[in-house]
């Protein structure tokens, strides 16, 4: 396993500046992630909060029961006990429960959180436990209902042939029987080698054991990170909703103030030259309510609160009371989710992706509005995996590693141009110039005989150019054919490294790699996680 470092950060503009030049965006955050000495201040804040009004026994009981159901290890139970007694703090990350854990970056987030928790625990002399917040509230099924598999024919999409009725939270969706057809397609698209059959057996068995998609996701994450003591948090569990009721209540009672703070934050971020990651809506409540099982957005309308269509209406005080008596009926949006997380857990810091860094930049004063402090935000690791056949292609054609994040399309065009022994473009451009010049001279002379021949001369030039262009295309086609082996190999490498023109970690899923190389692959990647410094790493497999 070889690791190379690129001077490449997240492509998201604000996240890029956050990592490379934090002072330019420091006013949007409470802590500098590069200054670990500031964490002593955060620990003092968490200690004071715990002594003042926080008891983690109920939280720990819920986490213990749920993680045991997911098949957790003794290490995870030990970490939960440390939280319960108040002796530990949590390093948190999270993601929607995608099929088979979703894109690669979900796994990278968990790995980054585990490694950083260990490092901070050693530096701060206090237990820091890794926590993964499952985004089971999310109802965007289309975002998580598929995976892409790296394949000799390019990236292959497998989509679940199932569509839920309406806007159901993923944590409320049962694992549908269509999942087994989905796994059959995965079997057909992966080679029958290595850990393939064991991996498929695991996926089928955990799917059968799981009540819903979020629980299936949790079982798979538990399998991958059991030995690391990762704690999974599923916020749709009713007891955790009860612990979130205070945030919901204040969100209803102070909705105009929350919207004002969000709008001010959007304006400040825009004034700094960035596009706000979250759109501010003056009448939005930032809470969803489950109405007939559907996750329904709520809005302020005059002196009432209602759904978008106005089919369900409440007085603010009525809805506020409902958040206390029926908290399981409510769900936070993207703005309040970090606030709920902060209210429930002793969060030392949050490990975030680029989009999250950008929207957390809007939340500093919203945390304060709820009587909380925005925690430090650490960037997640970012990797490109290079398998041996792809590594050989890169070496054979001396591809600069700095090209990998953007893909090899430009390199292939340059390669064809440099492999041209006669200068095809220049040859035909010169020919076109000569023809145009001679044709112009010819027309000037023949129009002395008959001025109406000027139009015929233009048509003659067009015909000549069509003949030249057709011949040029034929020559280029022969040239490409002479280099088709190189282009085919480079295209294959490009599809593995930058599929569909996107970052590899945002497209491919981890399980096809595990099936080929075994779950031990994750342990082989950990050294790159430990080296992560904000710059993208390239991991060459042996």
Short mmCIF file of C-alpha atoms in Angstrom, two decimals:
data_model
loop_
_atom_site.label_atom_id
_atom_site.label_comp_id
_atom_site.label_asym_id
_atom_site.label_seq_id
_atom_site.Cartn_x
_atom_site.Cartn_y
_atom_site.Cartn_z
CA UNK A 1 0.00 0.00 0.00
CA UNK A 2 1.55 3.28 -1.15
CA UNK A 3 0.20 6.68 -0.14
CA UNK A 4 0.72 9.91 -2.08
CA UNK A 5 -0.44 13.39 -1.10
CA UNK A 6 -1.90 15.97 -3.48
CA UNK A 7 -2.08 19.71 -2.91
CA UNK A 8 -5.80 19.40 -3.50
CA UNK A 9 -8.56 20.29 -1.06
CA UNK A 10 -12.32 19.96 -1.28
CA UNK A 11 -13.73 21.52 -4.48
CA UNK A 12 -16.50 23.25 -2.47
CA UNK A 13 -15.25 26.89 -2.29
CA UNK A 14 -15.96 27.67 1.37
CA UNK A 15 -14.72 24.27 2.54
CA UNK A 16 -11.55 24.74 0.50
CA UNK A 17 -10.83 28.07 2.20
CA UNK A 18 -11.77 26.57 5.58
CA UNK A 19 -8.93 24.06 5.22
CA UNK A 20 -6.33 26.14 3.39
CA UNK A 21 -6.84 29.63 4.89
CA UNK A 22 -9.08 29.39 7.96
CA UNK A 23 -8.65 33.02 9.02
CA UNK A 24 -10.65 34.15 5.99
CA UNK A 25 -13.74 32.34 7.29
CA UNK A 26 -12.99 32.19 11.02
CA UNK A 27 -15.82 34.61 11.89
CA UNK A 28 -18.35 31.96 10.83
CA UNK A 29 -17.03 29.37 13.29
CA UNK A 30 -16.28 29.11 17.01
CA UNK A 31 -13.08 27.07 16.83
CA UNK A 32 -10.11 26.73 14.49
CA UNK A 33 -9.77 23.00 13.69
CA UNK A 34 -6.03 23.44 13.25
CA UNK A 35 -5.54 24.75 16.80
CA UNK A 36 -5.99 21.73 19.03
CA UNK A 37 -5.02 23.84 22.05
CA UNK A 38 -8.47 25.43 21.76
CA UNK A 39 -10.06 22.11 22.64
CA UNK A 40 -9.28 22.70 26.32
CA UNK A 41 -11.81 25.53 26.17
CA UNK A 42 -14.35 23.21 24.58
CA UNK A 43 -13.79 20.60 27.30
CA UNK A 44 -14.38 23.25 29.97
CA UNK A 45 -17.64 24.21 28.29
CA UNK A 46 -18.81 20.58 28.14
CA UNK A 47 -17.87 20.00 31.78
CA UNK A 48 -19.81 23.06 32.93
CA UNK A 49 -22.82 22.05 30.87
CA UNK A 50 -22.79 18.53 32.26
CA UNK A 51 -22.58 19.73 35.86
CA UNK A 52 -25.32 22.27 35.32
CA UNK A 53 -28.09 20.38 33.62
CA UNK A 54 -27.10 17.24 31.77
CA UNK A 55 -27.65 13.61 32.61
CA UNK A 56 -26.58 11.03 30.04
CA UNK A 57 -28.10 7.95 31.72
CA UNK A 58 -31.27 7.90 29.59
CA UNK A 59 -29.25 8.51 26.43
CA UNK A 60 -26.83 5.73 27.31
CA UNK A 61 -29.65 3.27 27.99
CA UNK A 62 -31.15 3.93 24.55
CA UNK A 63 -27.77 3.69 22.80
CA UNK A 64 -26.90 0.49 24.62
CA UNK A 65 -30.14 -1.23 23.66
CA UNK A 66 -30.02 -0.11 20.03
CA UNK A 67 -26.33 -0.87 19.46
CA UNK A 68 -26.74 -4.32 21.02
CA UNK A 69 -29.53 -4.97 18.53
CA UNK A 70 -27.14 -3.97 15.74
CA UNK A 71 -24.60 -6.55 16.97
CA UNK A 72 -22.07 -4.20 18.57
CA UNK A 73 -18.87 -5.20 20.35
CA UNK A 74 -17.85 -4.93 23.99
CA UNK A 75 -15.72 -1.96 22.96
CA UNK A 76 -18.81 -0.06 21.81
CA UNK A 77 -20.61 -0.91 25.07
CA UNK A 78 -17.58 0.32 27.00
CA UNK A 79 -17.66 3.60 25.09
CA UNK A 80 -21.37 4.01 25.87
CA UNK A 81 -20.64 3.41 29.57
CA UNK A 82 -17.96 6.11 29.47
CA UNK A 83 -20.53 8.54 28.06
CA UNK A 84 -23.05 7.51 30.70
CA UNK A 85 -20.71 8.31 33.59
CA UNK A 86 -19.68 11.62 32.08
CA UNK A 87 -16.03 10.57 31.80
CA UNK A 88 -15.95 10.72 28.00
CA UNK A 89 -16.75 13.18 25.25
CA UNK A 90 -17.88 12.33 21.73
CA UNK A 91 -16.35 12.96 18.35
CA UNK A 92 -19.31 12.80 15.98
CA UNK A 93 -19.92 12.38 12.29
CA UNK A 94 -22.99 11.33 10.33
CA UNK A 95 -24.66 10.62 7.02
CA UNK A 96 -27.93 9.44 5.50
CA UNK A 97 -28.35 5.65 5.58
CA UNK A 98 -27.47 4.86 1.99
CA UNK A 99 -27.78 1.35 0.58
CA UNK A 100 -24.76 -0.78 1.50
CA UNK A 101 -23.47 2.32 3.42
CA UNK A 102 -23.75 4.59 0.35
CA UNK A 103 -20.78 6.31 -1.35
CA UNK A 104 -17.21 5.68 -0.23
CA UNK A 105 -17.01 8.96 1.66
CA UNK A 106 -19.48 7.64 4.27
CA UNK A 107 -16.95 5.01 5.28
CA UNK A 108 -14.13 7.58 5.13
CA UNK A 109 -16.08 9.78 7.54
CA UNK A 110 -16.39 6.96 10.05
CA UNK A 111 -12.71 6.04 9.69
CA UNK A 112 -11.63 9.64 10.09
CA UNK A 113 -13.74 9.99 13.23
CA UNK A 114 -12.34 6.80 14.76
CA UNK A 115 -8.72 7.79 14.10
CA UNK A 116 -9.13 11.40 15.23
CA UNK A 117 -10.95 10.27 18.39
CA UNK A 118 -7.94 8.12 19.30
CA UNK A 119 -5.51 10.93 18.58
CA UNK A 120 -7.46 13.48 20.60
CA UNK A 121 -7.93 11.04 23.45
CA UNK A 122 -4.15 10.61 23.69
CA UNK A 123 -3.47 14.35 23.44
CA UNK A 124 -6.19 15.52 25.82
CA UNK A 125 -5.82 12.67 28.35
CA UNK A 126 -9.58 12.07 28.33
CA UNK A 127 -11.65 9.34 26.65
CA UNK A 128 -12.93 10.53 23.27
CA UNK A 129 -15.41 8.07 21.76
CA UNK A 130 -16.38 7.90 18.05
CA UNK A 131 -20.08 8.40 17.28
CA UNK A 132 -21.92 8.06 13.97
CA UNK A 133 -25.24 9.88 13.69
CA UNK A 134 -27.45 8.00 11.22
CA UNK A 135 -29.47 10.51 9.18
CA UNK A 136 -32.58 8.37 9.50
CA UNK A 137 -34.83 11.47 9.44
CA UNK A 138 -34.04 12.08 5.78
CA UNK A 139 -36.84 11.36 3.31
CA UNK A 140 -34.89 11.80 0.05
CA UNK A 141 -35.16 8.18 -1.07
CA UNK A 142 -33.92 8.92 -4.61
CA UNK A 143 -30.59 10.05 -3.16
CA UNK A 144 -29.91 6.75 -1.38
CA UNK A 145 -31.76 4.09 -3.41
CA UNK A 146 -28.81 3.08 -5.60
CA UNK A 147 -25.11 2.37 -5.71
CA UNK A 148 -22.47 2.43 -8.45
CA UNK A 149 -20.19 -0.56 -8.94
CA UNK A 150 -16.76 -0.26 -10.61
CA UNK A 151 -16.79 -2.62 -13.56
CA UNK A 152 -14.83 -3.40 -16.74
CA UNK A 153 -17.70 -1.78 -18.69
CA UNK A 154 -17.47 1.38 -16.63
CA UNK A 155 -19.49 2.43 -13.58
CA UNK A 156 -22.62 0.29 -13.32
CA UNK A 157 -25.66 1.63 -11.48
CA UNK A 158 -27.82 -0.71 -9.42
CA UNK A 159 -31.08 0.88 -8.25
CA UNK A 160 -33.59 -0.58 -5.84
CA UNK A 161 -36.76 -1.39 -7.79
CA UNK A 162 -38.98 0.01 -5.07
CA UNK A 163 -40.53 3.41 -4.52
CA UNK A 164 -42.08 4.40 -1.20
CA UNK A 165 -45.37 6.24 -1.08
CA UNK A 166 -44.70 9.91 -0.38
CA UNK A 167 -42.08 11.44 1.92
CA UNK A 168 -41.26 8.72 4.44
CA UNK A 169 -38.19 9.04 6.64
CA UNK A 170 -35.61 6.38 5.80
CA UNK A 171 -35.74 5.21 9.40
CA UNK A 172 -39.42 4.40 8.94
CA UNK A 173 -39.06 2.47 5.67
CA UNK A 174 -39.05 -1.33 6.00
CA UNK A 175 -36.39 -3.22 4.07
CA UNK A 176 -38.39 -4.17 0.95
CA UNK A 177 -38.26 -7.65 -0.62
CA UNK A 178 -36.85 -6.02 -3.78
CA UNK A 179 -33.56 -5.70 -1.92
CA UNK A 180 -32.73 -9.33 -2.76
CA UNK A 181 -33.10 -8.66 -6.48
CA UNK A 182 -30.79 -5.67 -5.92
CA UNK A 183 -28.20 -7.95 -4.29
CA UNK A 184 -28.53 -10.44 -7.14
CA UNK A 185 -27.56 -7.67 -9.57
CA UNK A 186 -24.58 -6.87 -7.36
CA UNK A 187 -23.49 -10.51 -7.56
CA UNK A 188 -23.68 -10.40 -11.36
CA UNK A 189 -21.57 -7.23 -11.56
CA UNK A 190 -18.77 -8.31 -9.22
CA UNK A 191 -16.17 -11.01 -9.96
CA UNK A 192 -16.60 -14.37 -8.16
CA UNK A 193 -13.33 -14.04 -6.30
CA UNK A 194 -12.04 -13.11 -2.87
CA UNK A 195 -14.74 -12.29 -0.30
CA UNK A 196 -17.60 -11.97 -2.80
CA UNK A 197 -19.78 -14.86 -1.59
CA UNK A 198 -19.16 -14.12 2.09
CA UNK A 199 -19.97 -10.46 1.50
CA UNK A 200 -23.21 -11.26 -0.30
CA UNK A 201 -24.20 -13.66 2.48
CA UNK A 202 -23.60 -10.91 5.04
CA UNK A 203 -25.69 -8.41 3.07
CA UNK A 204 -28.58 -10.84 2.67
CA UNK A 205 -28.56 -11.94 6.29
CA UNK A 206 -28.39 -8.42 7.73
CA UNK A 207 -31.18 -7.31 5.38
CA UNK A 208 -33.40 -10.12 6.68
CA UNK A 209 -32.61 -9.18 10.29
CA UNK A 210 -33.37 -5.47 9.86
CA UNK A 211 -36.71 -3.80 10.51
CA UNK A 212 -35.94 -0.75 8.36
CA UNK A 213 -33.33 0.76 6.04
CA UNK A 214 -31.66 2.76 8.82
CA UNK A 215 -31.26 -0.35 10.93
CA UNK A 216 -29.77 -2.25 7.98
CA UNK A 217 -27.31 0.58 7.47
CA UNK A 218 -26.50 0.44 11.19
CA UNK A 219 -25.85 -3.31 11.08
CA UNK A 220 -23.44 -2.91 8.16
CA UNK A 221 -21.58 -0.02 9.80
CA UNK A 222 -21.39 -2.05 13.01
CA UNK A 223 -19.91 -4.98 11.08
CA UNK A 224 -17.29 -2.74 9.44
CA UNK A 225 -16.29 -0.89 12.61
CA UNK A 226 -17.18 -3.29 15.42
CA UNK A 227 -13.58 -3.56 16.63
CA UNK A 228 -13.25 0.23 16.74
CA UNK A 229 -16.09 0.77 19.21
CA UNK A 230 -18.09 3.03 16.91
CA UNK A 231 -21.39 4.10 18.53
CA UNK A 232 -24.38 4.36 16.17
CA UNK A 233 -27.11 6.91 16.95
CA UNK A 234 -30.53 6.58 15.30
CA UNK A 235 -32.38 9.84 16.08
CA UNK A 236 -35.84 8.59 15.03
CA UNK A 237 -36.02 6.26 18.03
CA UNK A 238 -38.88 7.58 20.22
CA UNK A 239 -36.78 7.87 23.43
CA UNK A 240 -34.26 10.06 21.57
CA UNK A 241 -37.11 12.17 20.22
CA UNK A 242 -38.18 12.74 23.83
CA UNK A 243 -34.68 13.98 24.66
CA UNK A 244 -34.92 16.35 21.67
CA UNK A 245 -38.27 17.86 22.70
CA UNK A 246 -36.72 20.96 24.25
CA UNK A 247 -35.12 21.95 20.94
CA UNK A 248 -38.39 21.34 19.08
CA UNK A 249 -40.32 23.44 21.61
CA UNK A 250 -37.96 26.39 21.33
CA UNK A 251 -37.90 26.08 17.53
CA UNK A 252 -41.68 26.59 17.46
CA UNK A 253 -41.76 29.39 20.02
CA UNK A 254 -38.92 31.40 18.48
CA UNK A 255 -39.27 30.56 14.78
CA UNK A 256 -39.06 34.19 13.53
CA UNK A 257 -35.83 34.71 15.48
CA UNK A 258 -34.29 31.52 14.04
CA UNK A 259 -35.18 32.64 10.52
CA UNK A 260 -33.73 36.08 11.14
CA UNK A 261 -30.45 34.58 12.38
CA UNK A 262 -30.27 32.27 9.37
CA UNK A 263 -30.90 35.13 6.94
CA UNK A 264 -28.20 37.26 8.59
CA UNK A 265 -25.76 34.35 8.34
CA UNK A 266 -26.62 33.81 4.66
CA UNK A 267 -26.05 37.51 3.99
CA UNK A 268 -22.66 37.45 5.75
CA UNK A 269 -21.51 34.36 3.88
CA UNK A 270 -22.65 35.87 0.57
CA UNK A 271 -20.86 39.14 1.39
CA UNK A 272 -17.67 37.11 1.89
CA UNK A 273 -17.99 35.84 -1.69
CA UNK A 274 -19.54 32.41 -1.09
CA UNK A 275 -22.91 30.97 -2.06
CA UNK A 276 -24.89 30.03 1.09
CA UNK A 277 -25.35 26.26 1.24
CA UNK A 278 -28.86 26.55 2.69
CA UNK A 279 -31.55 28.83 1.29
CA UNK A 280 -33.22 31.03 3.88
CA UNK A 281 -37.02 31.11 3.83
CA UNK A 282 -38.64 33.76 6.00
CA UNK A 283 -41.68 31.65 6.86
CA UNK A 284 -40.05 28.26 7.42
CA UNK A 285 -40.24 26.51 10.80
CA UNK A 286 -37.16 24.25 10.31
CA UNK A 287 -39.22 21.38 11.71
CA UNK A 288 -41.05 18.59 9.96
CA UNK A 289 -44.09 16.85 11.38
CA UNK A 290 -45.19 13.32 10.60
CA UNK A 291 -48.72 13.54 9.23
CA UNK A 292 -50.15 10.17 8.18
CA UNK A 293 -46.60 8.84 8.10
CA UNK A 294 -45.37 11.57 5.75
CA UNK A 295 -42.52 13.88 6.78
CA UNK A 296 -44.26 17.20 6.22
CA UNK A 297 -42.57 20.62 6.27
CA UNK A 298 -44.14 23.30 8.48
CA UNK A 299 -44.50 27.02 7.74
CA UNK A 300 -45.48 30.20 9.53
CA UNK A 301 -48.55 31.75 7.92
CA UNK A 302 -49.77 34.93 9.59
CA UNK A 303 -50.46 33.90 13.19
CA UNK A 304 -50.72 30.19 12.41
CA UNK A 305 -48.45 27.26 11.60
CA UNK A 306 -49.44 24.92 8.79
CA UNK A 307 -48.21 22.58 6.10
CA UNK A 308 -47.42 24.10 2.70
CA UNK A 309 -50.93 23.51 1.33
CA UNK A 310 -52.68 24.76 4.46
CA UNK A 311 -54.49 21.45 4.99
CA UNK A 312 -53.34 21.23 8.62
CA UNK A 313 -53.19 24.32 10.82
CA UNK A 314 -52.22 25.03 14.44
CA UNK A 315 -51.79 27.98 16.72
CA UNK A 316 -48.09 28.28 17.67
CA UNK A 317 -48.85 27.50 21.32
CA UNK A 318 -50.78 24.38 20.28
CA UNK A 319 -47.91 23.07 18.18
CA UNK A 320 -45.40 23.93 20.91
CA UNK A 321 -47.35 21.79 23.36
CA UNK A 322 -47.42 18.95 20.83
CA UNK A 323 -43.61 18.98 20.65
CA UNK A 324 -43.58 18.15 24.37
CA UNK A 325 -46.45 15.66 24.45
CA UNK A 326 -45.68 13.95 21.10
CA UNK A 327 -42.01 14.63 20.29
CA UNK A 328 -41.83 11.47 18.16
CA UNK A 329 -44.12 13.27 15.69
CA UNK A 330 -41.43 15.86 14.88
CA UNK A 331 -38.18 15.86 12.93
CA UNK A 332 -35.54 18.62 12.53
CA UNK A 333 -34.42 19.95 9.16
CA UNK A 334 -30.81 20.45 8.07
CA UNK A 335 -30.51 23.65 10.13
CA UNK A 336 -31.69 22.17 13.43
CA UNK A 337 -30.19 18.68 13.09
CA UNK A 338 -26.75 19.81 14.39
CA UNK A 339 -28.50 21.62 17.25
CA UNK A 340 -30.37 18.45 18.26
CA UNK A 341 -27.10 16.52 18.10
CA UNK A 342 -25.41 19.10 20.32
CA UNK A 343 -28.29 19.01 22.81
CA UNK A 344 -28.15 15.21 23.14
CA UNK A 345 -24.41 14.49 23.16
CA UNK A 346 -21.23 15.90 24.75
CA UNK A 347 -19.82 16.79 21.33
CA UNK A 348 -16.10 17.52 21.37
CA UNK A 349 -16.19 18.07 17.61
CA UNK A 350 -17.87 17.12 14.36
CA UNK A 351 -16.18 15.49 11.34
CA UNK A 352 -17.77 17.07 8.28
CA UNK A 353 -17.76 16.79 4.51
CA UNK A 354 -17.39 19.84 2.26
CA UNK A 355 -21.10 20.57 1.95
CA UNK A 356 -21.53 20.26 5.70
CA UNK A 357 -18.67 22.66 6.40
CA UNK A 358 -20.41 25.16 4.12
CA UNK A 359 -23.78 24.91 5.84
CA UNK A 360 -22.31 24.79 9.35
CA UNK A 361 -20.85 28.21 8.49
CA UNK A 362 -24.44 29.48 8.81
CA UNK A 363 -25.16 28.02 12.25
CA UNK A 364 -22.91 29.72 14.81
CA UNK A 365 -25.54 32.16 16.11
CA UNK A 366 -28.32 29.58 15.83
CA UNK A 367 -26.44 27.34 18.28
CA UNK A 368 -26.19 30.32 20.63
CA UNK A 369 -29.91 31.02 20.24
CA UNK A 370 -30.62 27.55 21.65
CA UNK A 371 -28.24 28.13 24.56
CA UNK A 372 -25.52 25.98 23.04
CA UNK A 373 -22.04 26.46 21.60
CA UNK A 374 -21.06 25.47 18.08
CA UNK A 375 -18.46 22.68 18.35
CA UNK A 376 -15.19 22.48 16.41
CA UNK A 377 -15.65 21.20 12.85
CA UNK A 378 -12.98 18.88 11.44
CA UNK A 379 -12.80 18.08 7.69
CA UNK A 380 -13.31 14.45 6.80
CA UNK A 381 -10.58 12.50 4.99
CA UNK A 382 -10.63 12.40 1.19
CA UNK A 383 -9.06 9.58 -0.82
CA UNK A 384 -8.67 8.17 -4.32
CA UNK A 385 -8.26 4.39 -4.44
CA UNK A 386 -5.92 3.08 -7.16
CA UNK A 387 -6.04 -0.66 -7.82
CA UNK A 388 -2.95 -2.40 -9.29
CA UNK A 389 -4.14 -2.54 -12.95
CA UNK A 390 -4.99 1.17 -12.83
CA UNK A 391 -1.67 1.98 -11.18
CA UNK A 392 0.15 0.20 -14.01
CA UNK A 393 -1.70 2.27 -16.61
CA UNK A 394 -0.83 5.51 -14.80
CA UNK A 395 2.82 4.49 -14.69
CA UNK A 396 2.91 3.29 -18.30
CA UNK A 397 1.69 6.62 -19.65
CA UNK A 398 3.42 8.75 -16.99
CA UNK A 399 0.19 10.38 -15.85
CA UNK A 400 0.71 13.19 -13.34
CA UNK A 401 -1.07 12.34 -10.09
CA UNK A 402 -2.30 15.93 -9.84
CA UNK A 403 -4.64 15.16 -12.76
CA UNK A 404 -6.51 12.41 -10.93
CA UNK A 405 -9.06 14.52 -9.02
CA UNK A 406 -10.30 16.13 -12.26
CA UNK A 407 -10.07 13.01 -14.44
CA UNK A 408 -7.99 12.05 -17.47
CA UNK A 409 -10.08 13.48 -20.33
CA UNK A 410 -7.64 16.34 -20.86
CA UNK A 411 -4.66 14.01 -20.62
CA UNK A 412 -6.14 11.72 -23.30
CA UNK A 413 -6.67 14.65 -25.67
CA UNK A 414 -3.09 15.81 -25.10
CA UNK A 415 -1.80 12.26 -25.53
CA UNK A 416 -3.43 11.92 -28.96
CA UNK A 417 -2.04 15.29 -30.00
CA UNK A 418 1.50 14.45 -28.89
CA UNK A 419 1.36 10.99 -30.51
CA UNK A 420 0.60 12.62 -33.89
CA UNK A 421 3.77 12.15 -36.06
CA UNK A 422 2.76 14.61 -38.80
CA UNK A 423 0.78 17.33 -37.05
CA UNK A 424 -2.67 16.53 -38.46
CA UNK A 425 -4.39 19.69 -37.25
CA UNK A 426 -1.65 21.95 -38.58
CA UNK A 427 -1.54 20.13 -41.94
CA UNK A 428 -5.25 20.53 -42.56
CA UNK A 429 -5.42 24.07 -41.18
CA UNK A 430 -2.68 25.05 -43.65
CA UNK A 431 -4.55 23.31 -46.47
CA UNK A 432 -7.76 25.18 -45.59
CA UNK A 433 -5.88 28.49 -45.58
CA UNK A 434 -4.35 27.80 -49.01
CA UNK A 435 -7.71 26.77 -50.48
CA UNK A 436 -9.45 29.87 -49.07
CA UNK A 437 -6.72 32.14 -50.41
CA UNK A 438 -6.67 30.54 -53.89
CA UNK A 439 -10.46 30.44 -54.06
CA UNK A 440 -10.65 34.14 -53.13
CA UNK A 441 -8.16 35.01 -55.88
CA UNK A 442 -10.07 32.84 -58.36
CA UNK A 443 -13.44 34.46 -57.56
CA UNK A 444 -11.98 37.97 -57.85
CA UNK A 445 -10.86 37.16 -61.41
CA UNK A 446 -13.89 35.25 -62.69
CA UNK A 447 -16.34 37.87 -61.42
CA UNK A 448 -14.74 40.22 -63.95
CA UNK A 449 -16.32 37.95 -66.56
CA UNK A 450 -19.67 37.67 -64.74
CA UNK A 451 -20.35 39.24 -61.27
CA UNK A 452 -23.07 36.65 -60.59
CA UNK A 453 -20.39 33.95 -60.33
CA UNK A 454 -19.57 35.22 -56.81
CA UNK A 455 -22.35 33.09 -55.26
CA UNK A 456 -21.22 30.00 -57.16
CA UNK A 457 -17.71 30.65 -55.88
CA UNK A 458 -18.92 30.65 -52.26
CA UNK A 459 -20.75 27.38 -52.81
CA UNK A 460 -17.65 25.90 -54.43
CA UNK A 461 -15.60 26.87 -51.34
CA UNK A 462 -18.13 25.21 -49.04
CA UNK A 463 -17.94 21.99 -51.10
CA UNK A 464 -14.16 22.03 -51.04
CA UNK A 465 -14.15 22.53 -47.25
CA UNK A 466 -16.58 19.65 -46.77
CA UNK A 467 -14.22 17.39 -48.73
CA UNK A 468 -11.21 18.60 -46.69
CA UNK A 469 -13.04 18.21 -43.37
CA UNK A 470 -14.23 14.73 -44.29
CA UNK A 471 -10.69 13.70 -45.17
CA UNK A 472 -9.36 15.28 -41.94
CA UNK A 473 -11.91 13.30 -39.89
CA UNK A 474 -10.85 10.10 -41.66
CA UNK A 475 -7.16 10.78 -40.93
CA UNK A 476 -7.92 11.54 -37.25
CA UNK A 477 -9.99 8.38 -37.01
CA UNK A 478 -7.08 6.31 -38.35
CA UNK A 479 -4.74 8.08 -35.93
CA UNK A 480 -7.04 7.29 -32.99
CA UNK A 481 -7.30 3.68 -34.19
CA UNK A 482 -3.51 3.44 -34.17
CA UNK A 483 -3.65 4.57 -30.52
CA UNK A 484 -6.84 2.77 -29.50
CA UNK A 485 -5.03 0.50 -27.03
CA UNK A 486 -3.67 3.50 -25.15
CA UNK A 487 -7.01 5.31 -25.23
CA UNK A 488 -8.89 2.21 -24.09
CA UNK A 489 -6.53 1.73 -21.16
CA UNK A 490 -6.65 5.40 -20.18
CA UNK A 491 -10.44 5.43 -20.43
CA UNK A 492 -10.62 2.39 -18.17
CA UNK A 493 -8.38 4.11 -15.63
CA UNK A 494 -10.47 7.27 -15.84
CA UNK A 495 -13.70 5.35 -15.18
CA UNK A 496 -12.16 3.86 -12.05
CA UNK A 497 -10.67 7.12 -10.76
CA UNK A 498 -13.15 9.78 -11.85
CA UNK A 499 -16.36 7.97 -12.84
CA UNK A 500 -18.82 10.06 -14.83
CA UNK A 501 -16.57 13.07 -14.29
CA UNK A 502 -17.17 12.99 -10.53
CA UNK A 503 -14.96 12.31 -7.53
CA UNK A 504 -14.52 8.58 -6.99
CA UNK A 505 -15.51 8.83 -3.33
CA UNK A 506 -18.86 10.39 -4.26
CA UNK A 507 -19.81 7.62 -6.73
CA UNK A 508 -18.54 4.14 -5.88
CA UNK A 509 -19.57 1.98 -2.92
CA UNK A 510 -17.15 0.22 -0.55
CA UNK A 511 -18.62 -3.30 -0.81
CA UNK A 512 -17.39 -4.15 -4.35
CA UNK A 513 -13.87 -3.34 -3.10
CA UNK A 514 -14.35 -5.42 0.06
CA UNK A 515 -15.65 -8.35 -2.00
CA UNK A 516 -12.50 -8.27 -4.09
CA UNK A 517 -9.94 -7.60 -1.33
CA UNK A 518 -11.74 -8.69 1.92
CA UNK A 519 -12.77 -6.47 4.86
CA UNK A 520 -9.09 -6.28 5.79
CA UNK A 521 -8.88 -3.57 3.15
CA UNK A 522 -10.15 -1.04 5.70
CA UNK A 523 -7.24 -1.78 8.02
CA UNK A 524 -4.88 -1.22 5.08
CA UNK A 525 -6.46 2.22 4.47
CA UNK A 526 -6.12 3.39 8.09
CA UNK A 527 -2.48 4.56 7.68
CA UNK A 528 -3.70 7.07 5.09
CA UNK A 529 -6.40 8.22 7.51
CA UNK A 530 -3.77 8.82 10.18
CA UNK A 531 -1.75 10.90 7.72
CA UNK A 532 -4.72 13.03 6.66
CA UNK A 533 -3.91 16.74 6.82
CA UNK A 534 -6.69 18.30 4.78
CA UNK A 535 -5.11 17.39 1.45
CA UNK A 536 -6.40 14.58 -0.72
CA UNK A 537 -4.53 11.27 -0.49
CA UNK A 538 -4.04 8.72 -3.26
CA UNK A 539 -3.90 5.13 -2.02
CA UNK A 540 -2.14 2.67 -4.34
CA UNK A 541 -3.05 -0.96 -3.62
CA UNK A 542 -0.27 -3.53 -3.71
#
